[in-house]
Coordinates of C-alpha atoms and ligand atoms in Angstrom, one line a residue:
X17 CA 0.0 0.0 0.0
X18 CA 2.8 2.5 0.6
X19 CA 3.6 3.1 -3.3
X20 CA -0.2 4.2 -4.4
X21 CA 0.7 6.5 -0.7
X22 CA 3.4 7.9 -2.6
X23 CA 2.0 8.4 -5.6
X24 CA -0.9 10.7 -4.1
X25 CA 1.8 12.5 -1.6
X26 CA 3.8 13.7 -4.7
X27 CA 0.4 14.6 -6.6
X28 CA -0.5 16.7 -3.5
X29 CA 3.1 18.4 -3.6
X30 CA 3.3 18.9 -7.3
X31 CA -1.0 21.4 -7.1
X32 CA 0.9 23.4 -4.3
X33 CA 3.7 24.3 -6.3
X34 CA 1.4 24.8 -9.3
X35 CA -1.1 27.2 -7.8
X36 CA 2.1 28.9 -5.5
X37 CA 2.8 32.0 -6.3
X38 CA 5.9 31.0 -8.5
X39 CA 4.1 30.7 -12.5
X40 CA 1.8 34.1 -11.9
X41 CA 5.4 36.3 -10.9
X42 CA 7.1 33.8 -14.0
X43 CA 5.0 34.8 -16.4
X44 CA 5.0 39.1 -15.5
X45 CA 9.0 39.2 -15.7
X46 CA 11.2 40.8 -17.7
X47 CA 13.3 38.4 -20.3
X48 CA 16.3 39.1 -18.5
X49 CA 15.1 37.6 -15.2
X50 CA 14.6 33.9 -14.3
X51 CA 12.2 31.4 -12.3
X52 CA 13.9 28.5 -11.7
X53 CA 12.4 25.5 -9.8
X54 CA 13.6 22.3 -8.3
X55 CA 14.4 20.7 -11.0
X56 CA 16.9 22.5 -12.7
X57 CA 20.7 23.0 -11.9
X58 CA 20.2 26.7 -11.8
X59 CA 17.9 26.3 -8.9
X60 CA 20.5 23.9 -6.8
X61 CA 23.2 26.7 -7.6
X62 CA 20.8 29.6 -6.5
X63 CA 20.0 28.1 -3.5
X64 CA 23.7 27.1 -2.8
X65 CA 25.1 29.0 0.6
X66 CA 28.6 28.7 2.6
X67 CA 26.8 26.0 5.1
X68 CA 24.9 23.7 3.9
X69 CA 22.8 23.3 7.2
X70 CA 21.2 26.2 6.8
X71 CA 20.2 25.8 2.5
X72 CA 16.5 25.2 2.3
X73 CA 14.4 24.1 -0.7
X74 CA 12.1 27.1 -2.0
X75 CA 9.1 26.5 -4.8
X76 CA 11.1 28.7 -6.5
X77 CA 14.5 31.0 -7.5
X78 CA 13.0 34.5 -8.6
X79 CA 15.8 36.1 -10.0
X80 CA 15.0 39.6 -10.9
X81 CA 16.7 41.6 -14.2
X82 CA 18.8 44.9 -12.3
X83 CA 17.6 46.4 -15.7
X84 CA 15.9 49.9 -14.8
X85 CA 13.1 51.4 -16.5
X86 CA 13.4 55.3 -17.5
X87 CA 10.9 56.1 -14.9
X88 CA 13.6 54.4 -12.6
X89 CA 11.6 51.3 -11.5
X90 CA 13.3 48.0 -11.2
X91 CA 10.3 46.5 -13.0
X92 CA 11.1 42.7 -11.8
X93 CA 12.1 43.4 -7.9
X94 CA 8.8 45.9 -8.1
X95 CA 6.4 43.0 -9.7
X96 CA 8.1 40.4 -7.5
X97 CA 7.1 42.6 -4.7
X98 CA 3.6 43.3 -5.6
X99 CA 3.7 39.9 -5.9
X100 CA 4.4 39.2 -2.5
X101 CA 2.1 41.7 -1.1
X102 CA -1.1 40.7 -3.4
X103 CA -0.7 36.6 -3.9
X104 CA 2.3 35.7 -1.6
X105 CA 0.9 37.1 1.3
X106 CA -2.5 35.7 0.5
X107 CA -1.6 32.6 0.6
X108 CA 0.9 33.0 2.8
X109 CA 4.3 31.8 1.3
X110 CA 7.1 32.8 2.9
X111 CA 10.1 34.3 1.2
X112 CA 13.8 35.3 1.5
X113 CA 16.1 37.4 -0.3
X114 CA 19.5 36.1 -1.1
X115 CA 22.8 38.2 -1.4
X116 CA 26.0 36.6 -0.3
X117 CA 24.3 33.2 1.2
X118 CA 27.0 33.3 4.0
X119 CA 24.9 33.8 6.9
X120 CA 24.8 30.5 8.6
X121 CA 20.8 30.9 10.8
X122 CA 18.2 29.4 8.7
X123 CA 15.3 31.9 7.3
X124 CA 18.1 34.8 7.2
X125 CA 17.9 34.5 3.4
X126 CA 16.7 30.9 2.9
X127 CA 13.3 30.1 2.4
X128 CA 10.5 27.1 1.5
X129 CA 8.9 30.2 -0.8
X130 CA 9.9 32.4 -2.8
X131 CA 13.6 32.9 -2.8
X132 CA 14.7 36.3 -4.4
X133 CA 18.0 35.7 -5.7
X134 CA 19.7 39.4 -6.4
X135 CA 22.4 37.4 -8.5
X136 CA 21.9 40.1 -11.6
X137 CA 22.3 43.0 -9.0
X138 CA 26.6 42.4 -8.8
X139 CA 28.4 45.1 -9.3
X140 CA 30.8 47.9 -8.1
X141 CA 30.9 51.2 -9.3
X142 CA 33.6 54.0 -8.2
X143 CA 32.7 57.9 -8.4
X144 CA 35.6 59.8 -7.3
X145 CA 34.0 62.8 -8.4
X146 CA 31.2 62.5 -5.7
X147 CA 33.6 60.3 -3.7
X148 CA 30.9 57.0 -3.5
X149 CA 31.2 53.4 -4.0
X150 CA 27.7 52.3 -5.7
X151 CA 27.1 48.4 -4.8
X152 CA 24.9 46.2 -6.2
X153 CA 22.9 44.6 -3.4
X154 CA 23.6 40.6 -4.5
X155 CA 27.7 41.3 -5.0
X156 CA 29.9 39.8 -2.8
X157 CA 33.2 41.4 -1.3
X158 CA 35.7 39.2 -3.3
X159 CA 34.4 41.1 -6.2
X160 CA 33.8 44.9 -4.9
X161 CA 38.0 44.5 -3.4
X162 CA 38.9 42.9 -7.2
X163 CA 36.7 46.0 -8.9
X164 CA 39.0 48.3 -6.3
X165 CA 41.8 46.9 -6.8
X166 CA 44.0 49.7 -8.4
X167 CA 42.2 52.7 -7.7
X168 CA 44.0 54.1 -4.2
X169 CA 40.0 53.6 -3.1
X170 CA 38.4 51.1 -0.6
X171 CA 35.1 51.1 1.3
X172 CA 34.5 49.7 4.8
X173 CA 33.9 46.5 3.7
X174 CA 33.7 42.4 5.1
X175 CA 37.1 40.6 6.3
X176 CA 35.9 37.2 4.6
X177 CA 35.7 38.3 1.2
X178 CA 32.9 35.2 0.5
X179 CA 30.5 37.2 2.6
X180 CA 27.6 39.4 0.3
X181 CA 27.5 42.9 0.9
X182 CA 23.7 42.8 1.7
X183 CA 23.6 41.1 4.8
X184 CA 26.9 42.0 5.9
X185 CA 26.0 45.6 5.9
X186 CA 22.4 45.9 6.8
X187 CA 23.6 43.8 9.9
X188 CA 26.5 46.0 11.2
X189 CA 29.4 45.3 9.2
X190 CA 32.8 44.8 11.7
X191 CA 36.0 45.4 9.0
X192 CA 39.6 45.6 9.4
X193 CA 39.2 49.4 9.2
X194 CA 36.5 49.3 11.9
X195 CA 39.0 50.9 14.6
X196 CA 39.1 54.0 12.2
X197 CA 35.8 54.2 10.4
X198 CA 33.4 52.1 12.8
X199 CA 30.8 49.8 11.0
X200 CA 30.2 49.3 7.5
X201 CA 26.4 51.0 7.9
X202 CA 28.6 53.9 9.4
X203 CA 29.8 54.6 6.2
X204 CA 26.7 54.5 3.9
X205 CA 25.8 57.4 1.8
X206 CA 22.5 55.8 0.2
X207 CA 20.5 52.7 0.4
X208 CA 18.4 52.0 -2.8
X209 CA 15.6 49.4 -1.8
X210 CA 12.2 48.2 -2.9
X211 CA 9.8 48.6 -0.9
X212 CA 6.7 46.0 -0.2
X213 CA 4.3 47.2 -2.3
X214 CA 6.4 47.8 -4.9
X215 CA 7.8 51.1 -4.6
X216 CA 11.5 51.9 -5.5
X217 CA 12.7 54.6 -3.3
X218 CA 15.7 55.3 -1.7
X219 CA 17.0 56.1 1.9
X220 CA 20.0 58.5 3.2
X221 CA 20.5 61.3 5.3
X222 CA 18.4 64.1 3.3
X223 CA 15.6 61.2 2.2
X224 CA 13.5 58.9 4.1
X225 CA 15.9 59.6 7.0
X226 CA 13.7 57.2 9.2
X227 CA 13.8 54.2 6.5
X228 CA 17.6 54.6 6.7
X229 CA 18.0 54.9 10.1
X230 CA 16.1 51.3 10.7
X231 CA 18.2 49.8 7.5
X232 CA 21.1 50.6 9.5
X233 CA 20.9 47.4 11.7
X234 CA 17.4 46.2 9.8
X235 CA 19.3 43.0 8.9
X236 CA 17.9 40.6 6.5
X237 CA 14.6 38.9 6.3
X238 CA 14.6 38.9 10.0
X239 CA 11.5 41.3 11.5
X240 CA 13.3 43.6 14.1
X241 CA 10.8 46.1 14.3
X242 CA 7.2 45.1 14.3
X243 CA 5.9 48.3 15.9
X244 CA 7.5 50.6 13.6
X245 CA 5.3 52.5 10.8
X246 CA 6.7 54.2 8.1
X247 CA 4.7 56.5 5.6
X248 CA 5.0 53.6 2.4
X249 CA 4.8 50.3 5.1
X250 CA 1.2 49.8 6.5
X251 CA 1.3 47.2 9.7
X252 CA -0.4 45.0 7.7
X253 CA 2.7 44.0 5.1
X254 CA 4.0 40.6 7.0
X255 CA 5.3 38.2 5.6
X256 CA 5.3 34.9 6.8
X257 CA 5.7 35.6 10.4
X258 CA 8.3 38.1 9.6
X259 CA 8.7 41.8 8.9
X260 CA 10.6 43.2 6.0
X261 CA 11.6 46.5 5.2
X262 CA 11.9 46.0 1.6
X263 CA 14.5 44.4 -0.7
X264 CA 18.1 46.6 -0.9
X265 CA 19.1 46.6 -4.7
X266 CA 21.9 49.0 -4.1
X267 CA 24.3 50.4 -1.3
X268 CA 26.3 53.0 -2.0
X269 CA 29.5 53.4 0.6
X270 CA 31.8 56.5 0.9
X271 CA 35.1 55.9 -0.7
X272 CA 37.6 56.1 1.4
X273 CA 41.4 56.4 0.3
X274 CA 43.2 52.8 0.3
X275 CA 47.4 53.0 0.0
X276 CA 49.0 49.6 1.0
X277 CA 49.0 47.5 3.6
X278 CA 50.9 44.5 6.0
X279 CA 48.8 41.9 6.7
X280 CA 48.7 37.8 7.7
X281 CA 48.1 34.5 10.0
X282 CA 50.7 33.7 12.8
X283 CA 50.2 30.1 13.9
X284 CA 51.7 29.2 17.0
X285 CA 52.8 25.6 19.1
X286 CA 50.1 24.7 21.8
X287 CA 52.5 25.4 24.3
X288 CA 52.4 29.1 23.4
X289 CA 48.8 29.8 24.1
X290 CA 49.4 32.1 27.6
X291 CA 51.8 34.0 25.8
X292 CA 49.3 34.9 22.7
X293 CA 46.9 35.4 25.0
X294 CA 48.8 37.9 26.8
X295 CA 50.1 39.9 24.0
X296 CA 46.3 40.0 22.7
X297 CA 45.2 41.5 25.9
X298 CA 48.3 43.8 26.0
X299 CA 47.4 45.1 22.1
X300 CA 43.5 45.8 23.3
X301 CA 44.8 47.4 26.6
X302 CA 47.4 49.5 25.0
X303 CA 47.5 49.9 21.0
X304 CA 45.7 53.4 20.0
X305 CA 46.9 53.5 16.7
X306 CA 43.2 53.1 14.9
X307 CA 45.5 51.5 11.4
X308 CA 46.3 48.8 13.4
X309 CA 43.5 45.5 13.9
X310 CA 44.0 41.7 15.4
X311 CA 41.9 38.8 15.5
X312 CA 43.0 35.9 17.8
X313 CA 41.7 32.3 17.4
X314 CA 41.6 29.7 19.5
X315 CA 40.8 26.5 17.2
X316 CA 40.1 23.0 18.5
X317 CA 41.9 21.2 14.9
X318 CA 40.8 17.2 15.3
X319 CA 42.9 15.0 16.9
X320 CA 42.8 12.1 14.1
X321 CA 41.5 9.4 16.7
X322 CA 37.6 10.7 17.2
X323 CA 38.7 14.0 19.5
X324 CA 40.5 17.3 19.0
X325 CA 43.2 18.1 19.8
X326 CA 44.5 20.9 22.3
X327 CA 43.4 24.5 21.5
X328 CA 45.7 25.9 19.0
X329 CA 46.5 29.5 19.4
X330 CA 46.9 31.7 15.7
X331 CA 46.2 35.5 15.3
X332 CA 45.5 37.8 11.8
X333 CA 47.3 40.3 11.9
X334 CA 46.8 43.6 10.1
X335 CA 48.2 47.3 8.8
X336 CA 46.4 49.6 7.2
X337 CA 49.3 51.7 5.5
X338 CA 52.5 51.4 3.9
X339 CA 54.9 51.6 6.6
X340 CA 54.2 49.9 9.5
X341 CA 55.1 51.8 12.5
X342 CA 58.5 50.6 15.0
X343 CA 57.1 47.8 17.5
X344 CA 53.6 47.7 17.0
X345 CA 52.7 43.7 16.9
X346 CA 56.2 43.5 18.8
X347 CA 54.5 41.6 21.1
X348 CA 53.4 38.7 19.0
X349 CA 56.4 38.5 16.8
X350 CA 58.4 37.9 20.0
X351 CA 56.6 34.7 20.5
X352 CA 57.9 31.4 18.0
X353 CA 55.7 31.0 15.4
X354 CA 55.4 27.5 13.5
X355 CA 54.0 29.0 10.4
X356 CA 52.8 32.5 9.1
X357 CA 51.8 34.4 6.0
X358 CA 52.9 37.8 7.6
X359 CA 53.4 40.1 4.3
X360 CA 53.9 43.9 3.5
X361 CA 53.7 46.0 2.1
X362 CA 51.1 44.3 -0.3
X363 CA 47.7 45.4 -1.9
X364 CA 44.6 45.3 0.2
X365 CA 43.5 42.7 -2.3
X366 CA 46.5 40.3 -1.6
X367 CA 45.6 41.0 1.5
X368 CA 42.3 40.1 1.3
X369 CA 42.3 37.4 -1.0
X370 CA 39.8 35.7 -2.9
X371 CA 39.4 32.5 -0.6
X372 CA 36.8 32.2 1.7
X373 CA 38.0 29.3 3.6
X374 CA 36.3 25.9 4.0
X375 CA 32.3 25.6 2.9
X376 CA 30.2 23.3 2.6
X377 CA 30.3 22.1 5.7
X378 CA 26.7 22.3 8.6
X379 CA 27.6 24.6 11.2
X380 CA 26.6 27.5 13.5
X381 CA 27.7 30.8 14.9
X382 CA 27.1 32.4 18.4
X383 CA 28.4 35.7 19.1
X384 CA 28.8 38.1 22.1
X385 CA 30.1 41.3 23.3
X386 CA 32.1 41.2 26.4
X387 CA 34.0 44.2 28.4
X388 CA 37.8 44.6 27.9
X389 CA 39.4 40.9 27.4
X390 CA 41.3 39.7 30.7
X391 CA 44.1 36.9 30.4
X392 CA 41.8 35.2 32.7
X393 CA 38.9 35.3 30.2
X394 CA 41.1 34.4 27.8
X395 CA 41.8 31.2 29.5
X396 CA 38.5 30.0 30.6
X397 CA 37.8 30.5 27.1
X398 CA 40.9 28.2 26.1
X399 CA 39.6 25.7 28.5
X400 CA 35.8 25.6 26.8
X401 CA 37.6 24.8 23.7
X402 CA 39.3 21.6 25.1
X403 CA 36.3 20.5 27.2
X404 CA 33.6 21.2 24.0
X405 CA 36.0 19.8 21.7
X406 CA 36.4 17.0 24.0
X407 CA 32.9 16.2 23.8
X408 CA 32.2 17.2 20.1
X409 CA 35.3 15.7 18.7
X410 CA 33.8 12.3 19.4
X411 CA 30.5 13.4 17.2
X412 CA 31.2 14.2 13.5
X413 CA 32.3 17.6 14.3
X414 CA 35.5 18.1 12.4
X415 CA 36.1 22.3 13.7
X416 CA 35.6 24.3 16.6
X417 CA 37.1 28.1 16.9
X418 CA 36.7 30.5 19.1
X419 CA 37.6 34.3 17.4
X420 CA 38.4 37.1 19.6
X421 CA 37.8 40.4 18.3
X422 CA 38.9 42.8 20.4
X423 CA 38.0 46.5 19.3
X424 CA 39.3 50.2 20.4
X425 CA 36.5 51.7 22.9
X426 CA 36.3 54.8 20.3
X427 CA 35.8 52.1 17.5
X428 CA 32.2 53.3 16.6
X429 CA 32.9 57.3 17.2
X430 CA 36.1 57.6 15.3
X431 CA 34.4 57.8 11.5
X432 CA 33.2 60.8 10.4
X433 CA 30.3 62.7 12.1
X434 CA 27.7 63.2 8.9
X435 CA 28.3 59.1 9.1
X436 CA 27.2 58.7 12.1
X437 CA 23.7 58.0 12.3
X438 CA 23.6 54.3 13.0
X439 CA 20.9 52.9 15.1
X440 CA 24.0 51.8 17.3
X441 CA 24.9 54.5 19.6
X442 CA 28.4 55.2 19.0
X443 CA 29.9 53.5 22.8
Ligands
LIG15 C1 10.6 22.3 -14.5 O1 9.5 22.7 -13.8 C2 8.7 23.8 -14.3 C3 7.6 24.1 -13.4 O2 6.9 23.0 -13.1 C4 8.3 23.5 -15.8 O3 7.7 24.6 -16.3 C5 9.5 23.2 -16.6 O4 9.2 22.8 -17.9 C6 10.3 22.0 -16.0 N1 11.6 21.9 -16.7 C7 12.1 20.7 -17.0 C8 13.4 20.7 -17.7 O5 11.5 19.6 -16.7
LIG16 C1 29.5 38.4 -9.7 O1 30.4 38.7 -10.8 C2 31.7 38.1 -10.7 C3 32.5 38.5 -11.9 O2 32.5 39.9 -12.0 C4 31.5 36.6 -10.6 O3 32.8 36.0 -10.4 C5 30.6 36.2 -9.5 O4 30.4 34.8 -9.5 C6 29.3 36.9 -9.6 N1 28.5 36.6 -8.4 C7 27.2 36.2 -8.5 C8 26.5 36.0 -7.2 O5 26.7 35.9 -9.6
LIG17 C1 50.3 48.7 28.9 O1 51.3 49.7 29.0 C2 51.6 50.0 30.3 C3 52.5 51.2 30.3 O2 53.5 51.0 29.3 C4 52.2 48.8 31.0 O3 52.5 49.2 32.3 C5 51.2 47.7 31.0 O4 51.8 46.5 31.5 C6 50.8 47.4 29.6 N1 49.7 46.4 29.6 C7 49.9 45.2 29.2 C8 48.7 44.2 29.4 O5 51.0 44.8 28.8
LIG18 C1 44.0 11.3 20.6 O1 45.2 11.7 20.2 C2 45.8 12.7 21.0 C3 47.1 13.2 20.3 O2 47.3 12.5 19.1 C4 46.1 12.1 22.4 O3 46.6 13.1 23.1 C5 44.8 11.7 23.0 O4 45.0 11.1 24.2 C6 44.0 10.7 22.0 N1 42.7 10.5 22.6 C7 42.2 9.3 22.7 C8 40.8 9.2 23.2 O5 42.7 8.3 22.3
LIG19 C1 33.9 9.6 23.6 O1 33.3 8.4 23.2 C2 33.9 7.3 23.9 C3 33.4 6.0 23.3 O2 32.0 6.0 23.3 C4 33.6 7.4 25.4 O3 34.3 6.4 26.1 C5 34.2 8.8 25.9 O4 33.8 9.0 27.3 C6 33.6 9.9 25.1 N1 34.3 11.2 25.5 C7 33.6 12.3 25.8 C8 34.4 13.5 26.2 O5 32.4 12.4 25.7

């Protein structure tokens, strides 16, 4: 009996995706966009993301055309939109929109609905005359830092140059130039977006000041504020459970002068884990110089026999200029090293690179802010490493890291004032 079971369960399946949503918003596109559904390749590749725990099948890949009308509509994002509003929300479909695909909480920008891919909006475009970086909203940062390479210009941009500039921005944005210029959504001059009822508008410091001041820390998909009403977003526009603002098509950053830089990964023996963790808290106590940034790991690597091995200790180390000032990461090239990548000076895309690091794998992220680091943290930390690799090392869990990030106090206050408008206050 289970096969005729089958046969009806798929026959259910296959209606839904018929009468979804998905064939009404295929057939009103522009010929530059595409609907794909499960079974193409295009689809698996649109839905691809850095961890595979948190992909999730959609009904369908709406991938909107970034061509704009004269009357400066994004026709596709705009009808995808109405869409949303008039038959998704009637019958209740959830959606997501997709930029970089890095983020690793599921329903961020994965969805069993609609999934707006913003794959045609990747690009990066320098003005030096008005001093702006235009972005599209579905480019990642391996591309914006390879469109920049060469032009003495950078923006306050992602560390992991895998990560899309959409989420990464709307959700904060910590970069190596974050000592100097604060977030990345300190630094934007203009949000284009879409709003839900398909509206293209956009949002800075002399328009929809409000709109941009919620973007600013709006994040993705994910409803932050559900009390909030803004002059083109009734209450009643949500989605799914959640709340969306709209979908960002463009971000436009101030460009900021880039010279040269010293950058790369110190790895050092077990045995040496104190003594990084004491020149880390000596840097965060003492270092002022806002060109200057570290990030200290302590990585649980496996220990080939079904546990990991004993925190290993490795710090990325970077210089933002061309001369890198007498003694300052003293501290940590005092200590022996088994293997580093320590170069300068050097582009900031050599710097950079073009390597994400290991995908593909399931995973998750927590994250916290603490007070000033204390060698005393810093070992209780190194000892949760040992005791959760201990445990997890005999699961299938093949990495554990723990990345300190430690920040000047005046991180957030030290960009420039007509920047600062972030809905984080500036402490
Ligand atoms: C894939 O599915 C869609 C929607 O059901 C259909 O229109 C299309 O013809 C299918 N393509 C292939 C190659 O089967
Ligand atoms: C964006 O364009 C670059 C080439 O300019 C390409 O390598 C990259 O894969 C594109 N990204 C997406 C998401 O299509
Ligand atoms: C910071 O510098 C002060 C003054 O030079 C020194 O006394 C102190 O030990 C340093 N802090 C650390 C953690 O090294
Ligand atoms: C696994 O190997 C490490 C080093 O190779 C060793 O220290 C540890 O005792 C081993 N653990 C088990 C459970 O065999
Ligand atoms: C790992 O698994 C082994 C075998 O099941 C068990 O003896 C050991 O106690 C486990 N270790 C930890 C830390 O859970």
């Amino acid at each position: 009996m289970t096969k005729p079971l089958q046969v009806v369960l798929f026959l259910v399946a296959a209606l839904r995706v018929a009468s979804g949503p998905c064939p009404t918003i295929s057939a009103s596109l522009s010929a530059d966009a595409n609907v794909y559904y499960p079974n193409s390749t295009e689809y698996t590749l649109a839905i691809e993301r850095w961890l595979v725990s948190s992909i999730q099948q959609p009904q369908c890949v709406v991938e909107p055309s970034s061509e704009i009308l004269p009357q400066l509509i994004l026709r596709d994002v705009a009808l995808t939109l109405s869409f949303q509003l008039e038959t998704v929300h009637a019958t209740k479909t959830p959606f997501a929109v997709k930029s970089g695909g890095h983020t690793s909480n599921v329903g961020f920008s994965s969805t069993t609905g609609v999934h707006i891919s913003l794959a045609q909006f990747n690009y990066t475009k320098l003005d030096v005359s008005t001093g702006t970086v235009a972005i599209g909203g579905g480019t990642n940062w391996i591309s914006v830092y390879t469109t920049l390479d060469g032009t003495g210009f950078n923006v306050v941009g992602g560390r992991n140059p895998a990560v899309g500039v959409g989420g990464f921005t709307l959700g904060g944005g910590y970069s190596w130039k974050t000592n100097a210029h604060g977030l990345a959504l300190d630094n934007l001059v203009q949000i284009s977006i879409v709003l839900p009822d398909g509206t293209a508008t956009t949002a800075s410091a002399i328009s929809n000041q409000d709109l941009f001041f919620a973007l600013k820390g709006g994040f993705n998909n994910f409803g932050v504020i559900t009390e909030f009403t803004f002059r083109a977003m009734p209450q009643d526009l949500v989605f799914g459970g959640f709340n969306n603002f709209g979908v960002v098509t463009e971000i436009t950053f101030r460009a900021i002068p880039q010279d040269l830089v010293f950058g790369g990964h110190l790895v050092f023996d077990v045995a040496q884990l104190a003594a990084v963790n004491a020149a880390v808290v000596a840097f965060e106590q003492n270092n002022t110089d806002t060109r200057a940034a570290v990030v200290h790991g302590i990585t649980g690597p496996p220990a080939g026999n079904g546990t990991f091995a004993a925190p290993v200790p490795g710090v990325q180390l970077f210089y933002d200029g061309p001369v890198l000032p007498e003694g300052r990461f003293s501290d940590f090239f005092a200590i022996p090293m088994l293997t580093t990548t320590w170069a300068g000076p050097i582009t900031f895309l050599e710097w950079s690179g073009t390597d994400g690091g290991v995908s593909g794998l399931r995973g998750y992220f927590h994250a916290f802010s603490t007070l000033p680091h204390t060698t005393e943290f810093l070992q209780d930390v190194t000892d949760e490493v040992s005791l959760f690799g201990a445990m997890l090392g005999n699961t299938s869990a093949v990495y554990l890291s723990v990345a300190i990030e430690p920040f000047l106090s005046t991180a957030l206050s030290n960009n420039d004032a007509t920047f600062r408008s972030s809905a984080y206050p500036p402490v």
